[in-house]
Every structure is written in C-alpha cells, then in structure tokens.
Coordinates of N, CA and C and ligand atoms in Angstrom, one line a residue:
M1 N 10.0 -8.7 14.8 CA 10.4 -8.4 13.3 C 9.8 -9.4 12.6
R2 N 9.2 -8.9 11.4 CA 8.8 -9.9 10.3 C 9.9 -10.3 9.4
N3 N 9.9 -11.5 8.9 CA 10.8 -12.0 7.9 C 10.5 -11.4 6.4
K4 N 11.3 -11.7 5.7 CA 11.1 -11.0 4.4 C 10.5 -12.7 3.4
I5 N 9.6 -12.0 2.6 CA 9.3 -13.1 1.6 C 9.3 -12.5 0.3
V6 N 10.2 -13.4 -0.5 CA 10.3 -13.1 -1.9 C 9.6 -14.3 -2.6
A7 N 8.5 -14.0 -3.5 CA 7.6 -14.8 -4.0 C 7.7 -14.4 -5.8
G8 N 8.2 -15.6 -6.5 CA 8.1 -15.5 -7.8 C 6.7 -15.7 -8.5
N9 N 6.5 -15.0 -9.5 CA 4.9 -15.4 -10.3 C 5.4 -15.7 -11.7
W10 N 5.4 -16.8 -11.9 CA 5.8 -17.3 -13.3 C 4.8 -17.0 -14.3
K11 N 3.6 -16.9 -14.0 CA 2.4 -16.7 -14.9 C 2.5 -17.8 -15.9
M12 N 2.0 -17.6 -17.2 CA 2.0 -18.8 -18.0 C 3.3 -18.9 -18.9
N13 N 4.4 -19.1 -18.2 CA 5.6 -19.3 -18.7 C 6.4 -20.5 -18.3
K14 N 7.3 -21.0 -19.1 CA 8.4 -22.1 -18.9 C 7.7 -23.5 -19.4
I15 N 8.2 -23.9 -20.2 CA 7.9 -25.3 -20.8 C 8.4 -26.2 -19.7
R16 N 8.1 -27.5 -19.5 CA 8.4 -28.6 -18.6 C 10.0 -28.5 -18.1
G17 N 10.8 -28.7 -19.1 CA 12.3 -28.9 -18.8 C 12.8 -27.5 -18.4
E18 N 12.3 -26.4 -19.0 CA 12.7 -25.1 -18.4 C 12.4 -24.9 -17.0
A19 N 11.1 -25.4 -16.7 CA 10.9 -25.2 -15.3 C 11.7 -25.8 -14.4
N20 N 12.0 -27.0 -14.6 CA 12.7 -28.0 -13.6 C 14.3 -27.3 -13.7
D21 N 14.6 -26.7 -15.0 CA 16.0 -26.2 -14.9 C 15.9 -25.0 -13.8
L22 N 15.0 -24.1 -14.1 CA 15.0 -22.9 -13.1 C 14.8 -23.4 -11.6
V23 N 14.2 -24.4 -11.4 CA 13.8 -24.8 -9.9 C 15.3 -25.2 -9.6
N24 N 15.9 -26.1 -10.2 CA 17.2 -26.7 -9.9 C 18.3 -25.5 -9.6
A25 N 18.3 -24.6 -10.6 CA 19.2 -23.4 -10.4 C 19.0 -22.8 -9.0
L26 N 17.7 -22.3 -8.7 CA 17.4 -21.6 -7.7 C 17.6 -22.6 -6.3
K27 N 17.6 -23.9 -6.3 CA 17.9 -24.7 -5.2 C 19.3 -24.5 -4.8
T28 N 20.3 -24.0 -5.7 CA 21.8 -23.9 -5.3 C 21.9 -22.6 -4.9
A29 N 21.0 -21.6 -4.8 CA 21.3 -20.2 -4.5 C 21.3 -20.0 -3.1
S30 N 21.9 -19.1 -2.6 CA 22.0 -19.0 -1.1 C 21.0 -18.2 -0.7
I31 N 20.4 -18.6 0.1 CA 19.1 -17.9 0.6 C 19.5 -17.1 2.0
P32 N 19.3 -15.9 2.3 CA 19.6 -15.1 3.4 C 18.7 -15.6 4.5
A33 N 19.3 -15.7 5.8 CA 18.4 -16.1 6.8 C 17.2 -15.2 7.1
G34 N 16.2 -15.8 7.3 CA 14.8 -15.1 7.5 C 14.2 -14.6 6.3
T35 N 14.5 -15.1 5.2 CA 14.0 -15.0 4.1 C 13.5 -16.1 3.4
Q36 N 11.9 -16.2 3.2 CA 11.3 -17.2 2.7 C 11.1 -16.9 1.2
V37 N 11.2 -18.1 0.5 CA 11.3 -18.1 -1.0 C 10.2 -18.8 -1.4
I38 N 9.2 -18.1 -2.2 CA 8.2 -19.0 -2.8 C 8.0 -18.7 -4.2
L39 N 7.7 -20.1 -5.0 CA 7.6 -20.0 -6.5 C 6.0 -20.2 -6.9
G40 N 5.5 -19.4 -7.5 CA 4.3 -19.4 -8.0 C 4.2 -20.0 -9.4
V41 N 4.1 -21.2 -9.6 CA 4.3 -21.8 -11.0 C 2.9 -22.2 -11.7
P42 N 3.0 -22.4 -12.9 CA 1.8 -23.1 -13.5 C 1.3 -24.4 -12.8
S43 N 0.0 -24.4 -12.7 CA -0.4 -25.7 -11.7 C 0.1 -27.0 -12.3
L44 N 0.1 -27.1 -13.5 CA 0.6 -28.4 -14.2 C 1.9 -29.0 -13.6
Y45 N 2.8 -28.0 -13.4 CA 3.9 -28.5 -12.6 C 4.2 -28.6 -11.1
L46 N 3.1 -28.3 -10.5 CA 3.2 -28.1 -8.9 C 3.4 -29.6 -8.4
S47 N 3.0 -30.7 -8.8 CA 3.3 -31.9 -8.4 C 4.6 -32.2 -8.5
E48 N 5.0 -32.1 -9.9 CA 6.6 -32.5 -10.0 C 7.4 -31.6 -9.4
L49 N 7.2 -30.3 -9.3 CA 8.1 -29.6 -8.5 C 8.1 -29.7 -7.2
S50 N 6.8 -30.0 -6.6 CA 6.8 -30.3 -5.1 C 7.6 -31.6 -4.7
S51 N 8.0 -32.3 -5.6 CA 8.6 -33.5 -5.3 C 10.0 -33.1 -5.5
N52 N 10.3 -32.6 -6.5 CA 11.7 -31.9 -6.5 C 12.2 -31.2 -5.4
L53 N 11.2 -30.2 -4.7 CA 11.5 -29.4 -3.6 C 11.5 -30.2 -2.4
Q54 N 11.1 -31.4 -2.3 CA 10.9 -32.2 -0.9 C 12.1 -31.7 0.1
G55 N 11.8 -31.3 1.1 CA 12.8 -30.9 2.2 C 13.6 -29.6 2.0
H56 N 13.4 -29.1 0.6 CA 13.9 -27.9 0.5 C 13.3 -26.5 0.9
A57 N 13.7 -25.6 1.4 CA 13.4 -24.3 2.0 C 12.3 -23.5 1.1
I58 N 12.7 -23.6 -0.3 CA 11.8 -22.9 -1.2 C 10.2 -23.6 -1.2
K59 N 9.2 -22.8 -1.2 CA 8.0 -23.4 -1.0 C 7.1 -23.0 -2.4
L60 N 6.3 -23.8 -2.7 CA 5.5 -23.6 -3.9 C 4.2 -22.7 -3.6
S61 N 3.6 -22.2 -4.6 CA 2.3 -21.6 -4.8 C 1.6 -21.8 -6.0
A62 N 0.4 -21.9 -6.1 CA -0.6 -21.9 -7.2 C -0.9 -20.3 -7.5
Q63 N -1.3 -20.3 -8.7 CA -1.6 -18.9 -9.2 C -3.1 -18.4 -9.1
N64 N -3.7 -19.5 -8.9 CA -5.1 -19.4 -8.8 C -6.0 -20.6 -8.1
C65 N -7.1 -20.8 -7.9 CA -7.9 -22.1 -7.5 C -9.1 -21.5 -7.8
H66 N -10.2 -22.7 -7.7 CA -11.7 -22.4 -7.9 C -12.4 -22.3 -6.7
Q67 N -13.4 -21.4 -6.2 CA -14.2 -21.2 -5.2 C -14.9 -22.4 -4.7
A68 N -15.3 -23.5 -5.5 CA -16.2 -24.5 -5.3 C -15.2 -25.6 -4.6
V69 N -15.8 -26.4 -3.7 CA -15.1 -27.7 -3.4 C -14.7 -28.6 -4.3
S70 N -15.7 -28.9 -5.2 CA -15.6 -29.7 -6.3 C -16.9 -29.7 -7.3
G71 N -17.0 -30.2 -8.2 CA -18.1 -30.2 -9.2 C -17.8 -30.0 -10.6
A72 N -18.7 -29.6 -11.4 CA -18.9 -29.5 -12.7 C -18.2 -28.0 -13.2
Y73 N -16.9 -27.9 -13.0 CA -16.4 -26.5 -13.3 C -15.0 -26.8 -14.4
T74 N -15.6 -27.2 -15.6 CA -14.5 -27.6 -16.7 C -13.2 -26.8 -16.4
G75 N -12.1 -27.4 -16.4 CA -10.8 -26.9 -16.6 C -10.2 -26.2 -15.3
E76 N -11.1 -26.4 -14.3 CA -10.6 -25.7 -13.1 C -10.0 -26.6 -12.0
I77 N -9.4 -25.9 -11.0 CA -8.5 -26.9 -10.1 C -9.0 -26.3 -8.6
S78 N -9.3 -27.1 -7.6 CA -9.7 -26.8 -6.2 C -8.6 -26.7 -5.3
A79 N -9.0 -25.8 -4.3 CA -8.1 -25.8 -3.2 C -7.6 -27.1 -2.5
A80 N -8.6 -28.0 -2.4 CA -8.2 -29.4 -1.8 C -7.3 -30.1 -2.6
M81 N -7.5 -30.1 -4.1 CA -6.5 -30.6 -4.9 C -5.2 -30.1 -4.6
L82 N -4.9 -28.7 -4.5 CA -3.6 -28.2 -4.2 C -3.2 -28.9 -2.7
A83 N -4.0 -28.7 -1.9 CA -3.3 -29.2 -0.6 C -3.0 -30.5 -0.6
A84 N -3.7 -31.4 -1.4 CA -3.6 -32.7 -1.4 C -2.0 -33.2 -1.9
I85 N -1.3 -32.2 -2.7 CA -0.1 -32.4 -3.3 C 0.9 -31.4 -2.3
D86 N 0.6 -31.2 -1.4 CA 1.5 -30.3 -0.5 C 1.8 -28.9 -1.0
V87 N 0.8 -28.4 -1.8 CA 1.1 -27.0 -2.1 C 0.8 -25.9 -0.9
P88 N 1.6 -25.2 -0.3 CA 1.1 -24.6 0.9 C 0.5 -23.2 0.5
Y89 N 0.7 -22.6 -0.7 CA 0.3 -21.1 -0.9 C -0.5 -21.3 -2.3
V90 N -1.4 -20.3 -2.3 CA -2.1 -19.7 -3.5 C -2.1 -18.4 -3.7
I91 N -2.0 -17.8 -4.9 CA -2.0 -16.4 -5.2 C -3.5 -16.3 -5.6
L92 N -4.3 -15.2 -5.0 CA -5.6 -14.9 -5.5 C -5.6 -13.5 -5.8
G93 N -6.4 -13.1 -6.6 CA -6.8 -11.7 -7.0 C -5.8 -11.0 -8.0
H94 N -4.9 -11.7 -8.4 CA -3.9 -11.0 -9.4 C -4.7 -10.1 -10.2
S95 N -4.1 -9.1 -10.6 CA -4.8 -8.0 -11.7 C -5.2 -8.6 -12.9
E96 N -4.2 -9.6 -13.4 CA -4.6 -10.3 -14.5 C -5.8 -11.2 -14.4
R97 N -6.1 -11.9 -13.3 CA -7.2 -12.6 -13.0 C -8.5 -11.8 -12.9
R98 N -8.1 -10.6 -12.4 CA -9.4 -9.8 -12.2 C -9.8 -9.3 -13.7
A99 N -8.6 -8.7 -14.4 CA -8.9 -8.2 -15.8 C -9.5 -9.2 -17.0
Y100 N -8.7 -10.2 -17.1 CA -9.1 -11.2 -18.2 C -10.0 -12.3 -17.8
F101 N -10.1 -12.4 -16.5 CA -11.2 -13.7 -16.1 C -12.3 -13.3 -15.2
H102 N -12.3 -11.9 -15.1 CA -13.5 -11.1 -14.5 C -13.7 -11.7 -13.1
E103 N -12.7 -11.9 -12.4 CA -12.7 -12.1 -10.9 C -12.9 -10.7 -10.2
D104 N -14.3 -10.7 -9.6 CA -14.4 -9.5 -9.0 C -14.2 -9.8 -7.3
N105 N -14.3 -8.9 -6.4 CA -14.2 -9.0 -5.1 C -14.9 -9.9 -4.6
A106 N -16.3 -10.2 -5.1 CA -17.2 -11.0 -4.5 C -16.7 -12.5 -4.8
I107 N -16.0 -12.8 -5.9 CA -15.6 -14.2 -6.4 C -14.2 -14.4 -5.4
L108 N -13.6 -13.2 -5.3 CA -12.2 -13.5 -4.7 C -12.5 -13.7 -3.2
A109 N -13.5 -13.2 -2.5 CA -13.7 -13.6 -1.1 C -14.3 -14.9 -0.9
A110 N -14.8 -15.5 -2.1 CA -15.3 -16.9 -2.0 C -14.1 -17.8 -2.1
K111 N -13.2 -17.4 -3.0 CA -11.8 -18.2 -3.3 C -11.1 -17.9 -1.9
V112 N -10.9 -16.9 -1.4 CA -10.3 -17.0 -0.3 C -10.7 -17.8 0.8
D113 N -12.0 -18.0 0.8 CA -12.5 -19.0 2.0 C -12.4 -20.2 1.6
A114 N -12.4 -20.6 0.2 CA -12.3 -22.0 -0.1 C -10.8 -22.4 -0.1
A115 N -10.0 -21.5 -0.1 CA -8.3 -21.7 0.1 C -8.1 -21.8 1.4
L116 N -8.6 -21.2 2.3 CA -8.3 -21.3 3.8 C -9.0 -22.6 4.4
E117 N -10.3 -22.9 3.9 CA -10.8 -23.9 4.3 C -10.0 -25.2 3.9
A118 N -9.2 -25.2 3.0 CA -8.5 -26.5 2.5 C -7.0 -26.3 3.2
G119 N -6.9 -25.3 4.0 CA -5.7 -25.2 4.7 C -4.5 -24.5 4.1
L120 N -4.7 -23.9 3.2 CA -3.7 -23.0 2.2 C -3.5 -21.7 2.8
K121 N -2.3 -21.1 2.7 CA -2.1 -19.7 2.9 C -2.3 -19.0 1.7
V122 N -2.8 -17.7 2.0 CA -3.3 -16.9 0.7 C -2.4 -15.6 0.4
I123 N -1.9 -15.6 -0.9 CA -1.1 -14.3 -1.2 C -2.3 -13.4 -2.0
F124 N -2.8 -12.5 -1.3 CA -3.9 -11.7 -1.9 C -3.5 -10.4 -2.6
C125 N -3.8 -10.4 -3.9 CA -3.2 -9.2 -4.5 C -4.1 -8.0 -4.8
C126 N -3.9 -6.9 -4.6 CA -4.8 -5.7 -4.7 C -3.7 -4.6 -5.4
G127 N -4.2 -3.6 -5.7 CA -3.5 -2.6 -6.7 C -4.6 -1.7 -7.6
E128 N -4.0 -0.5 -7.7 CA -5.0 0.3 -8.4 C -4.6 0.6 -10.0
P129 N -5.4 0.7 -10.9 CA -5.1 1.3 -12.2 C -4.6 2.5 -12.5
L130 N -3.8 2.8 -13.6 CA -3.0 4.2 -13.6 C -4.1 5.4 -13.4
E131 N -5.2 5.4 -14.0 CA -6.1 6.5 -14.1 C -6.8 6.8 -12.6
V132 N -6.7 5.7 -11.7 CA -7.1 6.0 -10.3 C -6.1 6.5 -9.6
R133 N -4.8 6.1 -9.8 CA -3.7 6.8 -9.2 C -3.7 8.2 -9.6
E134 N -3.9 8.6 -10.8 CA -3.6 9.8 -11.3 C -4.5 10.8 -10.7
A135 N -5.9 10.2 -10.4 CA -6.8 10.9 -9.6 C -6.7 10.8 -8.2
N136 N -5.8 10.3 -7.8 CA -5.2 10.3 -6.3 C -6.3 9.4 -5.7
G137 N -6.9 8.4 -6.2 CA -7.9 7.4 -5.7 C -7.4 6.2 -5.2
H138 N -6.1 6.1 -5.1 CA -5.6 4.6 -4.8 C -5.7 4.1 -3.6
V139 N -5.8 5.1 -2.5 CA -5.9 4.3 -1.2 C -7.2 3.8 -1.1
A140 N -8.2 4.5 -1.4 CA -9.8 4.2 -1.4 C -10.1 2.9 -2.2
F141 N -9.4 3.0 -3.5 CA -9.6 2.0 -4.3 C -9.1 0.4 -3.6
V142 N -7.8 0.6 -3.1 CA -7.2 -0.7 -2.4 C -8.1 -1.0 -1.2
Q143 N -8.6 0.0 -0.4 CA -9.4 -0.3 0.8 C -10.7 -1.0 0.5
K144 N -11.3 -0.7 -0.7 CA -12.5 -1.4 -1.2 C -12.1 -2.8 -1.5
Q145 N -10.8 -3.0 -2.2 CA -10.5 -4.5 -2.6 C -10.3 -5.3 -1.5
L146 N -9.9 -4.6 -0.2 CA -9.5 -5.3 0.9 C -10.8 -5.5 2.0
E147 N -11.6 -4.5 1.7 CA -12.7 -4.7 2.5 C -13.8 -5.8 2.0
E148 N -13.7 -5.9 0.7 CA -14.8 -6.9 0.0 C -14.2 -8.1 -0.3
G149 N -12.8 -8.3 -0.4 CA -12.1 -9.4 -0.5 C -11.6 -10.2 0.5
L150 N -11.4 -9.4 1.6 CA -10.5 -10.1 2.9 C -11.3 -9.7 4.3
F151 N -11.9 -8.9 4.5 CA -12.3 -8.2 5.6 C -13.5 -9.0 6.2
H152 N -14.1 -9.9 5.5 CA -15.1 -10.6 6.1 C -14.4 -12.0 7.0
L153 N -13.2 -12.0 7.2 CA -12.2 -13.2 7.8 C -12.3 -12.7 9.2
D154 N -12.3 -13.6 10.1 CA -12.1 -13.4 11.3 C -10.6 -13.5 11.7
E155 N -10.2 -13.1 13.0 CA -8.7 -12.8 13.0 C -7.8 -14.0 12.9
T156 N -8.4 -15.1 13.4 CA -7.7 -16.4 13.1 C -7.5 -16.8 11.7
A157 N -8.4 -16.6 10.9 CA -8.2 -17.0 9.5 C -7.4 -15.8 8.8
F158 N -7.5 -14.6 9.3 CA -6.6 -13.7 8.6 C -5.3 -13.9 8.8
A159 N -4.8 -14.6 9.9 CA -3.4 -14.8 10.0 C -2.7 -15.6 9.1
N160 N -3.6 -16.2 7.9 CA -3.1 -17.1 7.1 C -2.9 -16.1 5.5
I161 N -3.1 -15.1 5.7 CA -3.0 -14.0 4.5 C -2.0 -13.1 4.6
T162 N -1.4 -13.3 3.2 CA -0.1 -12.2 2.9 C -0.7 -11.3 1.9
I163 N -0.6 -10.1 2.0 CA -1.0 -9.0 0.9 C 0.0 -8.7 0.0
A164 N -0.2 -8.6 -1.3 CA 0.7 -8.2 -2.2 C 0.1 -6.9 -3.0
Y165 N 0.8 -5.8 -2.6 CA 0.2 -4.7 -3.4 C 0.9 -4.5 -4.6
E166 N 0.1 -4.4 -5.6 CA 0.6 -4.4 -7.0 C 0.0 -3.5 -8.1
P167 N 0.5 -2.3 -7.8 CA -0.3 -1.3 -8.8 C -0.2 -1.6 -10.2
I168 N -1.2 -1.7 -10.8 CA -1.5 -2.3 -12.1 C -0.5 -1.4 -13.1
W169 N -0.3 -0.2 -12.9 CA 0.8 0.8 -14.1 C 1.9 0.2 -13.8
A170 N 2.3 -0.8 -12.8 CA 3.9 -0.9 -12.5 C 4.1 -2.3 -12.9
I171 N 3.0 -3.2 -13.5 CA 3.3 -4.7 -13.7 C 3.5 -4.9 -14.9
G172 N 4.7 -5.4 -15.2 CA 5.1 -5.9 -16.4 C 5.5 -4.6 -17.4
T173 N 5.4 -3.4 -16.9 CA 5.6 -2.2 -17.6 C 7.0 -1.6 -17.6
G174 N 8.0 -2.3 -16.5 CA 9.3 -1.6 -16.5 C 9.1 -0.4 -15.6
V175 N 7.8 -0.1 -15.3 CA 7.8 1.3 -14.3 C 7.5 0.7 -13.1
T176 N 8.6 1.0 -12.1 CA 8.1 0.6 -10.7 C 7.7 1.8 -9.8
A177 N 6.8 1.4 -9.0 CA 6.5 2.5 -8.0 C 7.9 3.0 -7.2
S178 N 7.8 4.4 -7.0 CA 9.1 4.8 -6.3 C 8.9 4.0 -4.9
K179 N 10.0 4.2 -4.3 CA 10.2 3.5 -2.9 C 9.3 4.2 -1.9
E180 N 9.1 5.6 -2.1 CA 8.2 6.3 -1.4 C 6.5 6.0 -1.7
Q181 N 6.2 5.9 -2.9 CA 5.1 5.5 -3.2 C 4.6 3.9 -2.6
A182 N 5.6 3.2 -2.8 CA 5.3 1.6 -2.2 C 5.1 1.8 -0.6
Q183 N 6.0 2.6 -0.1 CA 5.9 2.8 1.6 C 4.8 3.3 2.0
E184 N 4.4 4.4 0.9 CA 3.1 5.3 1.4 C 1.7 4.3 1.5
M185 N 1.7 3.6 0.4 CA 0.5 2.4 0.3 C 0.6 1.3 1.2
H186 N 1.8 0.7 1.5 CA 2.0 -0.2 2.3 C 1.6 0.2 3.8
L187 N 2.0 1.4 4.2 CA 1.7 1.9 5.5 C 0.0 2.0 5.5
E188 N -0.5 2.6 4.6 CA -1.8 2.8 4.5 C -2.7 1.3 4.5
I189 N -2.0 0.4 4.1 CA -2.8 -0.8 4.1 C -2.6 -1.5 5.6
R190 N -1.5 -1.3 6.1 CA -1.3 -1.7 7.4 C -2.2 -1.1 8.5
K191 N -2.6 0.2 8.1 CA -3.4 0.9 9.0 C -4.8 0.4 8.9
M192 N -5.1 0.1 7.6 CA -6.5 -0.5 7.3 C -6.7 -1.7 8.1
V193 N -5.7 -2.6 8.1 CA -5.6 -3.9 8.8 C -5.6 -3.9 10.3
A194 N -4.9 -2.6 10.6 CA -5.0 -2.4 12.2 C -6.5 -2.0 12.5
A195 N -6.9 -1.2 11.8 CA -8.2 -0.7 12.2 C -9.3 -1.9 12.3
K196 N -9.2 -2.8 11.4 CA -10.0 -4.1 11.4 C -9.5 -5.0 12.4
Y197 N -8.1 -5.4 12.5 CA -7.9 -6.8 13.4 C -6.8 -6.5 14.4
G198 N -6.7 -5.0 14.7 CA -5.7 -4.7 15.7 C -4.2 -5.3 15.4
D199 N -3.7 -5.9 16.4 CA -2.3 -6.3 16.3 C -1.8 -7.2 15.4
A200 N -2.8 -7.7 14.7 CA -2.6 -8.7 13.5 C -1.9 -8.1 12.7
S201 N -2.1 -6.7 12.5 CA -1.3 -5.7 11.5 C 0.2 -5.8 11.4
K202 N 0.5 -6.0 12.8 CA 2.0 -6.0 12.9 C 2.9 -7.2 12.4
S203 N 2.1 -8.3 12.3 CA 2.6 -9.7 11.9 C 2.4 -9.8 10.5
L204 N 1.4 -8.9 9.8 CA 0.9 -9.1 8.5 C 2.2 -8.9 7.5
H205 N 2.5 -9.6 6.4 CA 3.4 -9.7 5.4 C 2.8 -8.7 4.3
I206 N 3.3 -7.6 3.9 CA 2.7 -6.8 2.6 C 4.0 -6.8 1.8
L207 N 3.6 -7.7 0.5 CA 4.7 -7.7 -0.6 C 4.2 -6.5 -1.5
Y208 N 5.4 -6.0 -2.1 CA 5.4 -5.1 -3.3 C 5.4 -5.8 -4.5
G209 N 4.6 -5.4 -5.5 CA 4.8 -6.1 -6.8 C 4.6 -5.2 -8.0
G210 N 5.5 -5.3 -9.0 CA 5.4 -4.5 -10.1 C 6.8 -4.1 -10.5
S211 N 7.2 -4.7 -11.7 CA 8.6 -4.4 -12.3 C 9.7 -4.5 -11.2
V212 N 9.6 -5.3 -10.1 CA 10.7 -5.5 -9.3 C 11.9 -6.1 -10.0
K213 N 13.1 -5.8 -9.8 CA 14.3 -6.1 -10.4 C 15.5 -6.2 -9.6
P214 N 16.8 -6.6 -10.0 CA 17.9 -6.6 -9.2 C 18.1 -5.0 -8.9
S215 N 17.9 -4.3 -9.9 CA 18.5 -2.7 -9.5 C 17.6 -2.2 -8.6
N216 N 16.2 -2.6 -8.4 CA 15.6 -1.7 -7.3 C 15.3 -2.4 -6.3
A217 N 15.3 -3.7 -6.1 CA 14.7 -4.7 -5.0 C 15.4 -4.0 -3.7
G218 N 16.4 -3.6 -3.6 CA 17.2 -3.4 -2.2 C 16.4 -2.1 -1.7
E219 N 16.1 -1.1 -2.7 CA 15.9 0.3 -1.8 C 14.2 0.0 -1.6
I220 N 13.5 -0.9 -2.4 CA 12.1 -1.2 -1.9 C 12.0 -2.0 -0.7
F221 N 12.9 -3.0 -0.6 CA 12.9 -3.9 0.6 C 13.1 -3.2 1.9
A222 N 14.1 -1.9 1.6 CA 14.4 -1.3 3.0 C 13.3 -0.3 3.5
Q223 N 12.3 -0.4 2.8 CA 11.1 0.4 3.4 C 10.4 -0.3 4.7
P224 N 10.1 0.4 5.6 CA 9.8 -0.3 7.0 C 8.5 -1.2 6.8
D225 N 7.6 -0.7 5.9 CA 6.3 -1.6 5.8 C 6.3 -2.5 4.5
V226 N 7.6 -2.6 3.8 CA 7.7 -3.5 2.6 C 8.3 -4.8 3.2
D227 N 7.5 -5.8 3.2 CA 8.2 -7.2 3.8 C 8.5 -8.2 2.7
G228 N 8.9 -7.7 1.3 CA 9.2 -8.5 0.4 C 8.6 -8.0 -1.0
A229 N 8.5 -8.9 -1.8 CA 8.0 -8.8 -3.1 C 7.4 -10.0 -3.8
L230 N 6.6 -9.6 -4.8 CA 5.9 -10.7 -5.6 C 6.6 -10.3 -7.1
V231 N 7.5 -11.1 -7.5 CA 8.0 -10.8 -8.6 C 7.6 -11.5 -10.0
G232 N 7.3 -10.8 -11.0 CA 7.1 -11.5 -12.3 C 8.0 -11.8 -13.1
G233 N 8.3 -11.0 -14.2 CA 9.5 -11.1 -15.3 C 10.7 -11.6 -14.7
A234 N 11.1 -10.7 -13.7 CA 12.5 -10.9 -13.2 C 12.7 -12.4 -12.3
S235 N 11.4 -13.0 -12.0 CA 11.5 -14.5 -11.4 C 11.9 -15.7 -12.5
L236 N 11.8 -15.1 -13.8 CA 11.9 -16.1 -14.9 C 13.3 -16.4 -15.0
K237 N 14.3 -15.7 -14.6 CA 15.7 -15.7 -14.6 C 16.4 -16.1 -13.6
A238 N 16.9 -17.3 -13.4 CA 17.7 -17.6 -12.1 C 18.6 -16.7 -11.7
D239 N 19.2 -15.7 -12.3 CA 20.3 -14.9 -11.7 C 19.7 -13.7 -11.1
D240 N 18.7 -13.2 -12.0 CA 17.9 -12.0 -11.7 C 17.0 -12.3 -10.4
F241 N 16.5 -13.6 -10.3 CA 15.7 -13.7 -9.1 C 16.7 -14.1 -7.9
T242 N 17.8 -14.8 -8.1 CA 18.7 -14.9 -7.0 C 19.1 -13.5 -6.4
Q243 N 19.4 -12.7 -7.2 CA 19.9 -11.2 -6.9 C 18.7 -10.6 -6.0
I244 N 17.6 -10.7 -6.6 CA 16.5 -10.2 -5.7 C 16.3 -10.8 -4.3
I245 N 16.4 -12.1 -4.2 CA 16.3 -13.0 -2.9 C 17.6 -12.4 -2.1
Q246 N 18.6 -12.1 -2.5 CA 19.7 -11.8 -1.7 C 19.6 -10.3 -1.4
A247 N 18.8 -9.4 -2.1 CA 18.8 -8.0 -1.8 C 17.7 -7.9 -0.5
Ligands
LIG301 P1 6.2 -8.0 -13.1 O1 4.9 -8.6 -12.5 O2 7.4 -8.0 -11.8 O3 6.7 -8.6 -14.2 O4 5.9 -6.7 -13.1 C1 4.8 -8.8 -11.2 C2 3.3 -9.6 -11.0 O5 2.3 -9.4 -11.9 O6 3.2 -10.1 -10.1

C-alpha cells in the first residue's frame, strides 16, 4: 500500500514573517498516519525553515534547481546547494517553469539527473494544456513529457521520482479535473511506468495538482491511482492546507 503525499507549492508567495507563521501553524496540525507532508517554499527560506522544522515530520522542497553542478549561472541554485542544507525534495518541470522560463523536456531531463546526483528526490510535474485536452491528446502529450524528461533513468534512479499530474487548465483556475479525469490519467501514467519499469510502477506516487481545495480533496484522494496532491493556492492558508492533509 502506498502512503499519501500532500505537497504544498507556495510559488512566489509569503514574506519572511508570513512564511514562518504558516510553518509554525502547520507544525501544530495533526497529520494522519501514513501521510507525508512536503512544503515547496521559495528557496530563500529553505535554510531557515529547515532549522525550524528540524526533527518534525514535515519535509521541505525547493521549487527548482539548475542542471549544472556549479558555475557562471547568475541567479541560479544548484542541487548540491539544496542537499547541503538538508532539503530532501525538489519540484521540477512545473508548467509555470516550462511556460515562463522555457524549460523543455531536454533541460528537465538534465535537471532530474543533477538533482538525483546530489541525492535529492524529485517531484516531476507533467500535464497538458486545455487545447490538447479538448483534442483528446492528453495521454500522448503526457507520455512524451515522461519519455523525454524521465524515462532515460534506470530503475534504481527512478525509485526517487514522484510524478505530479497537473493539467494546466486546472492550475490556479478554480477548475479541478473531475475525479474520473484524474483517475483516468493517473492510471495511464502508471501503465506507462509499468511498461518501462515493471513493478516499480506499483510503488510510484502519482500526485494530482490543479485547484485542489478542502471541498474536493477527499474525493480525489479516494481514487485508487491518486496518491496525494500538489497544492498551490490552498497551501498558502494553514486552515485550508490542514483540511487537505486531513482529507
Ligand atoms: P493550484 O496550483 O492548486 O493553485 O491550482 C497547483 C500547482 O500549480 O502546483
């Protein structure tokens, strides 16, 4: 049986004091047994929040890292820098990184390699835009993202991957994929992974992302191939995020 993962993606939100307030509030939340909570916070706060969360079950994630080990990449952060401050996870391939920062599947494959090399676990995002969904091309679209971004990994490396399926039309829009749409795609993803890696597909966590909120989390989490969520907007409010964790 796979445990559940509830990951927050704060994106570029929260000023320092607010970040600490939110983490302090979440530290007091009761977390159901078998649920891993992860907070994807702005890189600037990782060090401080890592100290704050020392010994706590809540884990931290970066929202990005660079593919190079080090060098002349002004403004960037390497995977080794994250590992050195005990950050265990990094989110890669979020649709906002793909759209606004031109990260394509080849760059993402290199980022995945850099992250795993540094000992991080990767939450790898995939998901189709609305026009692809409307043309019924969503399964093929996601398959290409996984083949080009992840499927170069060997089975041992792949064990450090969590996949987040985030249909772009559901991100930040208030429109959530129906539980049937989420389950359909999660099952398709698990089949793709089974075809490539065999039994590793059974332990793979596949998170759903896109307008997850307290009112819809329960029914989405009840789907057999949905192993939790990557939550944007609703992870910024302690009450909402706590309710999602408890769902
Ligand atoms: P949302 O964002 O929950 O605000 O739709 C999800 C995400 O972008 O990870």
